[in-house]
Short mmCIF file of C-alpha atoms and ligand atoms in Angstrom, two decimals:
data_model
loop_
_atom_site.label_atom_id
_atom_site.label_comp_id
_atom_site.label_asym_id
_atom_site.label_seq_id
_atom_site.Cartn_x
_atom_site.Cartn_y
_atom_site.Cartn_z
CA MET S 15 74.33 10.87 14.20
CA LYS S 16 72.89 11.38 17.66
CA GLU S 17 71.90 14.87 16.85
CA LYS S 18 70.30 13.77 13.67
CA ILE S 19 68.18 11.20 15.57
CA GLU S 20 67.23 13.82 18.16
CA SER S 21 66.14 16.39 15.47
CA TYR S 22 64.02 13.69 13.75
CA LYS S 23 62.48 12.76 17.09
CA GLN S 24 61.74 16.45 17.64
CA GLU S 25 60.07 16.77 14.15
CA LEU S 26 58.03 13.71 14.93
CA GLU S 27 56.76 15.03 18.20
CA GLU S 28 55.70 18.41 16.82
CA LEU S 29 54.16 17.00 13.77
CA LYS S 30 50.43 17.58 13.05
CA ALA S 31 48.36 15.97 10.30
CA ASP S 32 44.50 16.19 10.14
CA THR S 33 43.72 15.21 6.55
CA LEU S 34 44.19 11.81 4.84
CA ASP S 35 46.68 13.35 2.44
CA ALA S 36 48.80 14.89 5.21
CA ILE S 37 48.90 11.65 7.16
CA GLU S 38 49.93 9.80 4.02
CA ALA S 39 52.68 12.32 3.35
CA PHE S 40 53.93 11.76 7.01
CA ARG S 41 53.94 8.04 6.36
CA ILE S 42 56.05 8.35 3.21
CA LYS S 43 58.54 10.79 4.77
CA PHE S 44 59.08 8.85 8.00
CA LEU S 45 58.29 5.20 7.23
CA GLY S 46 58.31 4.96 3.43
CA SER S 47 60.90 2.94 1.48
CA LYS S 48 63.06 6.08 1.09
CA GLY S 49 62.04 7.58 4.38
CA LEU S 50 63.94 8.85 7.42
CA VAL S 51 63.80 5.49 9.31
CA LYS S 52 65.36 3.75 6.21
CA GLU S 53 67.99 6.55 6.00
CA LEU S 54 69.03 6.05 9.64
CA TYR S 55 69.32 2.25 9.18
CA ALA S 56 71.59 2.96 6.18
CA ASP S 57 73.68 5.37 8.21
CA LEU S 58 74.22 2.61 10.90
CA LYS S 59 76.55 0.86 8.45
CA SER S 60 79.13 3.69 8.96
CA VAL S 61 78.88 3.78 12.72
CA ALA S 62 81.84 2.27 14.62
CA ASN S 63 81.14 -1.43 15.64
CA GLU S 64 81.21 -0.72 19.41
CA GLU S 65 78.47 2.00 18.96
CA LYS S 66 76.24 0.03 16.69
CA ARG S 67 74.27 -1.59 19.52
CA GLU S 68 73.42 1.88 21.11
CA PHE S 69 72.49 3.51 17.84
CA GLY S 70 70.58 0.53 16.61
CA GLN S 71 68.43 0.68 19.72
CA LEU S 72 67.86 4.50 19.27
CA ILE S 73 66.70 3.87 15.69
CA ASN S 74 64.34 1.02 16.60
CA GLU S 75 62.85 3.35 19.27
CA PHE S 76 62.42 6.04 16.71
CA ARG S 77 60.75 3.75 14.15
CA THR S 78 58.41 2.47 16.95
CA ASN S 79 57.37 5.90 17.90
CA ALA S 80 56.93 7.03 14.24
CA GLU S 81 54.53 3.85 13.62
CA ALA S 82 52.69 4.63 16.77
CA LYS S 83 52.20 8.29 15.73
CA TYR S 84 50.94 7.13 12.33
CA ASN S 85 48.18 4.84 13.81
CA GLU S 86 47.25 7.56 16.26
CA LEU S 87 46.78 10.02 13.55
CA LYS S 88 44.72 7.57 11.57
CA ASP S 89 42.49 6.86 14.42
CA SER S 90 41.82 10.39 15.40
CA LEU S 91 40.72 11.19 11.83
CA SER S 92 38.23 8.38 11.57
CA ALA S 93 36.92 9.26 15.08
CA SER S 94 36.18 12.84 13.95
CA ASP S 95 34.11 11.46 11.04
CA GLY S 96 31.70 9.95 13.57
CA GLY S 97 33.65 6.78 13.71
CA SER S 98 33.26 5.78 10.12
CA ASP S 99 36.01 4.29 8.06
CA PRO S 100 38.02 7.10 6.37
CA LYS S 101 37.73 5.15 3.13
CA VAL S 102 33.90 5.67 3.23
CA ASP S 103 32.99 8.56 0.85
CA LEU S 104 30.31 10.47 2.83
CA THR S 105 29.49 12.58 -0.17
CA ARG S 106 28.02 9.71 -2.21
CA PRO S 107 24.25 9.73 -2.63
CA GLY S 108 22.55 7.14 -0.54
CA THR S 109 20.35 4.22 -1.60
CA LYS S 110 16.83 5.24 -2.67
CA PHE S 111 13.90 3.68 -0.79
CA PRO S 112 11.00 3.29 -3.33
CA GLN S 113 8.01 5.23 -2.18
CA GLY S 114 4.86 3.16 -1.44
CA ALA S 115 1.43 4.18 -2.76
CA ARG S 116 -2.14 3.28 -2.06
CA HIS S 117 -3.62 0.36 -4.18
CA PRO S 118 -6.14 1.51 -6.76
CA ILE S 119 -8.95 -0.48 -5.08
CA SER S 120 -8.13 1.27 -1.73
CA LEU S 121 -8.17 4.66 -3.56
CA VAL S 122 -11.67 3.94 -5.10
CA ARG S 123 -13.02 2.54 -1.83
CA LYS S 124 -11.73 5.66 0.01
CA GLU S 125 -13.37 7.87 -2.59
CA ILE S 126 -16.71 6.09 -2.40
CA ILE S 127 -16.76 6.39 1.40
CA GLU S 128 -15.87 10.09 1.13
CA ILE S 129 -18.67 10.76 -1.47
CA PHE S 130 -21.43 9.08 0.65
CA SER S 131 -20.17 10.50 3.99
CA ARG S 132 -20.73 13.90 2.54
CA ILE S 133 -24.54 13.20 2.45
CA GLY S 134 -24.53 11.58 5.88
CA PHE S 135 -23.88 7.98 5.31
CA THR S 136 -21.79 6.14 7.96
CA VAL S 137 -19.57 3.07 7.35
CA SER S 138 -20.51 -0.36 8.68
CA GLN S 139 -18.90 -3.74 8.45
CA GLY S 140 -19.69 -7.29 8.99
CA PRO S 141 -17.97 -10.69 9.02
CA GLU S 142 -16.51 -12.32 5.87
CA ILE S 143 -17.64 -15.71 7.08
CA GLU S 144 -21.37 -15.63 7.28
CA ASP S 145 -24.29 -17.81 8.14
CA ASP S 146 -27.13 -18.68 5.76
CA TRP S 147 -29.59 -16.29 7.46
CA HIS S 148 -27.54 -13.03 6.86
CA ASN S 149 -26.33 -14.06 3.41
CA PHE S 150 -29.49 -15.54 2.02
CA SER S 151 -32.61 -16.19 4.10
CA ALA S 152 -33.12 -12.73 5.60
CA LEU S 153 -32.50 -11.37 2.13
CA ASN S 154 -35.51 -13.11 0.81
CA PHE S 155 -33.62 -15.79 -1.16
CA PRO S 156 -36.09 -18.72 -1.70
CA PRO S 157 -34.64 -22.10 -0.39
CA GLU S 158 -33.95 -23.28 -3.97
CA HIS S 159 -32.50 -20.15 -5.30
CA PRO S 160 -29.51 -20.92 -7.56
CA ALA S 161 -27.24 -18.42 -5.89
CA ARG S 162 -27.13 -20.73 -2.84
CA ASP S 163 -25.69 -23.36 -5.00
CA MET S 164 -22.22 -24.90 -4.44
CA GLN S 165 -21.25 -23.49 -7.78
CA ASP S 166 -21.39 -19.98 -6.57
CA THR S 167 -20.83 -20.18 -2.91
CA PHE S 168 -17.63 -21.37 -0.93
CA PHE S 169 -18.98 -23.24 2.07
CA VAL S 170 -16.95 -23.47 5.04
CA GLU S 171 -19.18 -25.75 6.98
CA LYS S 172 -22.10 -27.71 5.59
CA GLY S 173 -25.17 -29.14 7.66
CA ASP S 174 -27.12 -27.63 10.33
CA ASN S 175 -24.66 -24.94 11.17
CA GLU S 176 -24.02 -23.90 7.60
CA MET S 177 -21.34 -21.32 7.22
CA ALA S 178 -19.98 -19.70 4.02
CA LEU S 179 -17.79 -17.00 2.78
CA ARG S 180 -20.15 -14.15 2.11
CA THR S 181 -21.15 -13.85 -1.57
CA HIS S 182 -22.07 -10.20 -1.26
CA THR S 183 -21.94 -7.28 1.28
CA SER S 184 -25.82 -7.26 1.31
CA SER S 185 -25.33 -9.50 4.41
CA VAL S 186 -24.19 -6.47 6.29
CA GLN S 187 -27.36 -4.54 5.52
CA VAL S 188 -29.27 -7.35 7.47
CA ARG S 189 -26.90 -7.05 10.38
CA VAL S 190 -27.27 -3.20 10.50
CA MET S 191 -31.13 -3.40 10.26
CA GLU S 192 -31.05 -6.09 13.17
CA ASN S 193 -28.99 -3.97 15.37
CA SER S 194 -30.22 -0.39 14.90
CA THR S 195 -33.50 1.55 14.51
CA PRO S 196 -34.32 3.79 11.53
CA PRO S 197 -33.30 6.26 10.29
CA ILE S 198 -30.46 4.22 8.84
CA ARG S 199 -27.99 5.61 6.41
CA THR S 200 -24.94 3.48 5.91
CA ILE S 201 -22.55 1.97 3.39
CA SER S 202 -20.62 -1.36 3.88
CA PRO S 203 -17.45 -1.80 2.01
CA GLY S 204 -15.83 -5.25 2.10
CA ARG S 205 -14.41 -8.44 0.43
CA VAL S 206 -16.79 -10.94 -1.09
CA PHE S 207 -16.17 -14.36 -2.46
CA ARG S 208 -17.63 -16.49 -5.18
CA ASN S 209 -16.60 -19.76 -6.66
CA GLU S 210 -15.93 -18.45 -10.21
CA ALA S 211 -13.28 -19.10 -12.83
CA ILE S 212 -10.86 -16.33 -12.81
CA SER S 213 -10.71 -14.34 -16.02
CA ALA S 214 -10.26 -10.61 -17.18
CA ARG S 215 -13.90 -9.87 -16.00
CA ALA S 216 -14.36 -12.15 -12.99
CA HIS S 217 -12.44 -13.29 -9.81
CA CYS S 218 -13.25 -15.45 -6.89
CA ILE S 219 -12.39 -12.65 -4.45
CA PHE S 220 -13.44 -9.10 -5.11
CA HIS S 221 -14.78 -6.01 -3.28
CA GLN S 222 -18.23 -4.51 -3.04
CA VAL S 223 -19.86 -1.48 -1.31
CA GLU S 224 -23.42 -1.98 -0.12
CA GLY S 225 -25.60 1.06 0.44
CA LEU S 226 -28.78 1.18 2.78
CA TYR S 227 -31.18 4.02 3.58
CA ILE S 228 -34.20 3.48 5.63
CA ASP S 229 -36.56 6.02 7.04
CA GLU S 230 -40.32 7.01 6.94
CA LYS S 231 -41.33 7.81 3.35
CA VAL S 232 -38.21 6.94 1.50
CA SER S 233 -39.12 6.77 -2.12
CA PHE S 234 -37.76 5.64 -5.41
CA ALA S 235 -37.01 9.29 -6.28
CA ASP S 236 -34.67 9.42 -3.31
CA LEU S 237 -32.79 6.46 -4.60
CA LYS S 238 -32.38 7.96 -8.16
CA GLN S 239 -31.18 11.26 -6.82
CA THR S 240 -28.71 9.69 -4.46
CA LEU S 241 -27.20 7.54 -7.30
CA LEU S 242 -27.23 10.53 -9.72
CA TYR S 243 -25.09 12.51 -6.95
CA PHE S 244 -22.79 9.52 -6.61
CA ALA S 245 -22.19 9.11 -10.45
CA LYS S 246 -21.45 12.87 -10.87
CA GLU S 247 -19.01 12.95 -8.01
CA MET S 248 -17.25 9.78 -9.06
CA PHE S 249 -17.15 10.14 -12.83
CA GLY S 250 -17.64 13.87 -13.38
CA ASP S 251 -20.21 16.45 -13.47
CA LYS S 252 -21.51 15.72 -16.92
CA THR S 253 -22.26 12.08 -16.08
CA GLU S 254 -25.93 10.92 -16.47
CA ILE S 255 -27.43 7.73 -15.24
CA ARG S 256 -30.04 5.27 -16.71
CA LEU S 257 -32.05 2.82 -14.79
CA ARG S 258 -33.09 -0.59 -16.29
CA PRO S 259 -35.75 -2.75 -14.57
CA SER S 260 -34.22 -5.81 -13.00
CA TYR S 261 -34.70 -8.52 -10.37
CA PHE S 262 -33.00 -9.08 -6.96
CA PRO S 263 -34.75 -11.30 -4.23
CA PHE S 264 -34.13 -8.38 -1.56
CA THR S 265 -35.48 -5.42 -3.54
CA GLU S 266 -38.85 -4.62 -5.10
CA PRO S 267 -38.74 -2.89 -7.56
CA SER S 268 -35.27 -3.53 -8.54
CA ALA S 269 -32.98 -1.90 -11.16
CA GLU S 270 -29.56 -2.01 -12.71
CA VAL S 271 -27.91 1.38 -13.20
CA ASP S 272 -25.70 2.51 -16.01
CA VAL S 273 -23.63 5.67 -16.17
CA SER S 274 -22.95 7.48 -19.47
CA CYS S 275 -19.73 6.39 -20.88
CA ASN S 276 -16.95 8.62 -19.34
CA ILE S 277 -14.65 8.01 -22.36
CA CYS S 278 -16.88 9.07 -25.29
CA GLY S 279 -19.44 11.07 -23.22
CA GLY S 280 -22.18 8.95 -24.40
CA LYS S 281 -21.55 9.11 -28.20
CA GLY S 282 -20.39 5.53 -28.41
CA CYS S 283 -16.97 4.02 -28.38
CA ASN S 284 -15.39 0.55 -27.96
CA VAL S 285 -15.28 0.83 -24.18
CA CYS S 286 -18.99 1.18 -23.99
CA LYS S 287 -19.34 -1.08 -26.96
CA TYR S 288 -21.12 1.77 -28.75
CA THR S 289 -24.05 1.93 -26.35
CA GLY S 290 -22.99 5.05 -24.72
CA TYR S 291 -23.59 3.50 -21.31
CA LEU S 292 -21.68 1.44 -18.70
CA GLU S 293 -23.28 -0.66 -16.05
CA ILE S 294 -22.13 0.25 -12.49
CA LEU S 295 -24.54 -1.14 -9.90
CA GLY S 296 -27.65 -2.93 -8.73
CA CYS S 297 -30.32 -1.30 -6.50
CA GLY S 298 -33.94 -1.18 -5.51
CA MET S 299 -36.46 -0.50 -2.80
CA VAL S 300 -35.87 -2.80 0.17
CA ASP S 301 -38.49 -5.58 -0.05
CA PRO S 302 -41.02 -5.49 2.86
CA ASN S 303 -40.07 -9.17 3.63
CA VAL S 304 -36.54 -8.14 4.36
CA LEU S 305 -37.41 -5.21 6.53
CA GLU S 306 -39.75 -7.54 8.48
CA ALA S 307 -37.20 -10.34 8.78
CA ALA S 308 -34.78 -7.82 10.39
CA GLY S 309 -37.50 -6.57 12.77
CA ILE S 310 -38.34 -3.33 11.11
CA ASP S 311 -41.99 -2.28 10.60
CA SER S 312 -42.50 -2.31 6.77
CA LYS S 313 -45.72 -0.32 7.34
CA LYS S 314 -43.99 2.59 9.00
CA TYR S 315 -40.58 2.49 7.27
CA SER S 316 -39.37 2.10 3.69
CA GLY S 317 -35.91 2.19 2.20
CA PHE S 318 -33.54 1.67 -0.61
CA ALA S 319 -30.48 -0.33 -1.09
CA PHE S 320 -27.73 -0.53 -3.68
CA GLY S 321 -24.64 -2.68 -4.26
CA MET S 322 -21.68 -2.06 -6.50
CA GLY S 323 -18.24 -3.66 -7.25
CA ILE S 324 -15.32 -1.60 -6.50
CA GLU S 325 -13.19 -3.39 -9.04
CA ARG S 326 -15.80 -2.49 -11.59
CA ILE S 327 -15.82 1.18 -10.74
CA ALA S 328 -11.98 1.19 -10.66
CA MET S 329 -11.84 -0.46 -14.06
CA LEU S 330 -14.10 2.24 -15.48
CA LYS S 331 -12.43 5.12 -13.71
CA TYR S 332 -8.89 4.16 -14.66
CA GLN S 333 -9.60 2.33 -17.80
CA VAL S 334 -8.33 -1.00 -16.62
CA LYS S 335 -9.19 -3.79 -19.12
CA ASP S 336 -8.17 -6.85 -17.02
CA LEU S 337 -9.50 -7.25 -13.48
CA ARG S 338 -6.66 -9.66 -12.59
CA LEU S 339 -4.25 -6.79 -12.62
CA PHE S 340 -5.74 -5.61 -9.23
CA PHE S 341 -4.67 -8.83 -7.62
CA GLU S 342 -1.23 -9.49 -9.09
CA ASN S 343 0.61 -6.67 -7.30
CA ASP S 344 2.87 -5.98 -10.10
CA VAL S 345 4.63 -2.70 -9.19
CA ARG S 346 4.76 -1.58 -12.78
CA PHE S 347 0.98 -1.48 -12.73
CA LEU S 348 0.54 -0.16 -9.14
CA ASN S 349 3.07 2.71 -9.69
CA GLN S 350 0.81 4.36 -12.02
CA PHE S 351 -1.55 5.19 -9.33
CA LYS S 352 0.99 6.99 -7.25
CA SER S 353 -0.21 10.49 -8.08
CA ALA S 354 -3.89 9.49 -7.65
CA TYR S 355 -3.54 10.09 -3.80
N1 DAH H 418 -25.92 -8.04 -3.77
C1 DAH H 418 -26.06 -7.85 -5.15
C2 DAH H 418 -24.91 -8.57 -5.79
O1 DAH H 418 -24.03 -9.13 -5.18
C3 DAH H 418 -25.83 -6.45 -5.50
C4 DAH H 418 -27.02 -5.53 -5.13
C5 DAH H 418 -28.09 -5.41 -5.93
C6 DAH H 418 -27.14 -5.05 -3.92
C7 DAH H 418 -29.21 -4.72 -5.60
C8 DAH H 418 -28.30 -4.37 -3.42
C9 DAH H 418 -29.34 -4.15 -4.33
O2 DAH H 418 -28.36 -3.80 -2.22
O3 DAH H 418 -30.35 -3.53 -4.06
O4 DAH H 418 -24.76 -8.67 -7.00
#
């Protein structure tokens, strides 16, 4: 009996197991319900009574050693896995993180900035909360002009120090003219706010890009050519533009600009309502009153300005029929622009 315990002890000491399976086999052999420890306790029955105590102690000791060895093997295995639980399957694929993408409005704004920066336009910005001077008065809006009305404008403060959320980015052209001397070539992208009912075609917050070019002898032909270049870069080389006479307080003469429909190429379809053209922006020659209000000599300098809605351009470019989609942040919509980087 003694020899038997000794040889088991020997075996226990020499034993090596470095895989989960080997450790489990060791546990079954030594500590399992039909294992060596069990066998020794069974043998104890046939030992003479006066020796039972001594052998009992030896077997207990052997069992304790076997259990310690088992725990030690288990610990060393998980330590070699970088401390992870051996039950963790390191070969399983990890959780995927969905990849983000630029918002379509950001994509179009970026593209507009790139197109104009290639012909020397810089980017300038102004505040979203504006005073009456920069949003209206300096832009030649008469005191009773309907655009100043509560129905269009979100006022932040009424009274002597009237402040409002800007209704257009034309306010930035006033600030640029006040703070610099010609030649001026700049575009001003930004958020604008109007007190309008939200629908598929209108929103109370949207984005505009204002353009301003002031120098000596700037003509309407310069304006037309600049806008033709923009239209071709944005909608494709075959794009044509059409100018219709219009009215804005801050430009004279003024025009609205259409591009040939990028869906049907001008033949007529339901996107352009069978006209062959889509309206994209307003523009004109900066009114001398506006130049003078900003401290620029209107006898020496002339210039043009234009303003477009980024949502409008994005709707035409990506054929989005409902403006509200740009503001809802539904990932099923946004995911479609992933490849448009
Ligand atoms: N500010 C105008 C608007 O919000 C857009 C606009 C039209 C800007 C003509 C201009 C312009 O600079 O010349 O509808």
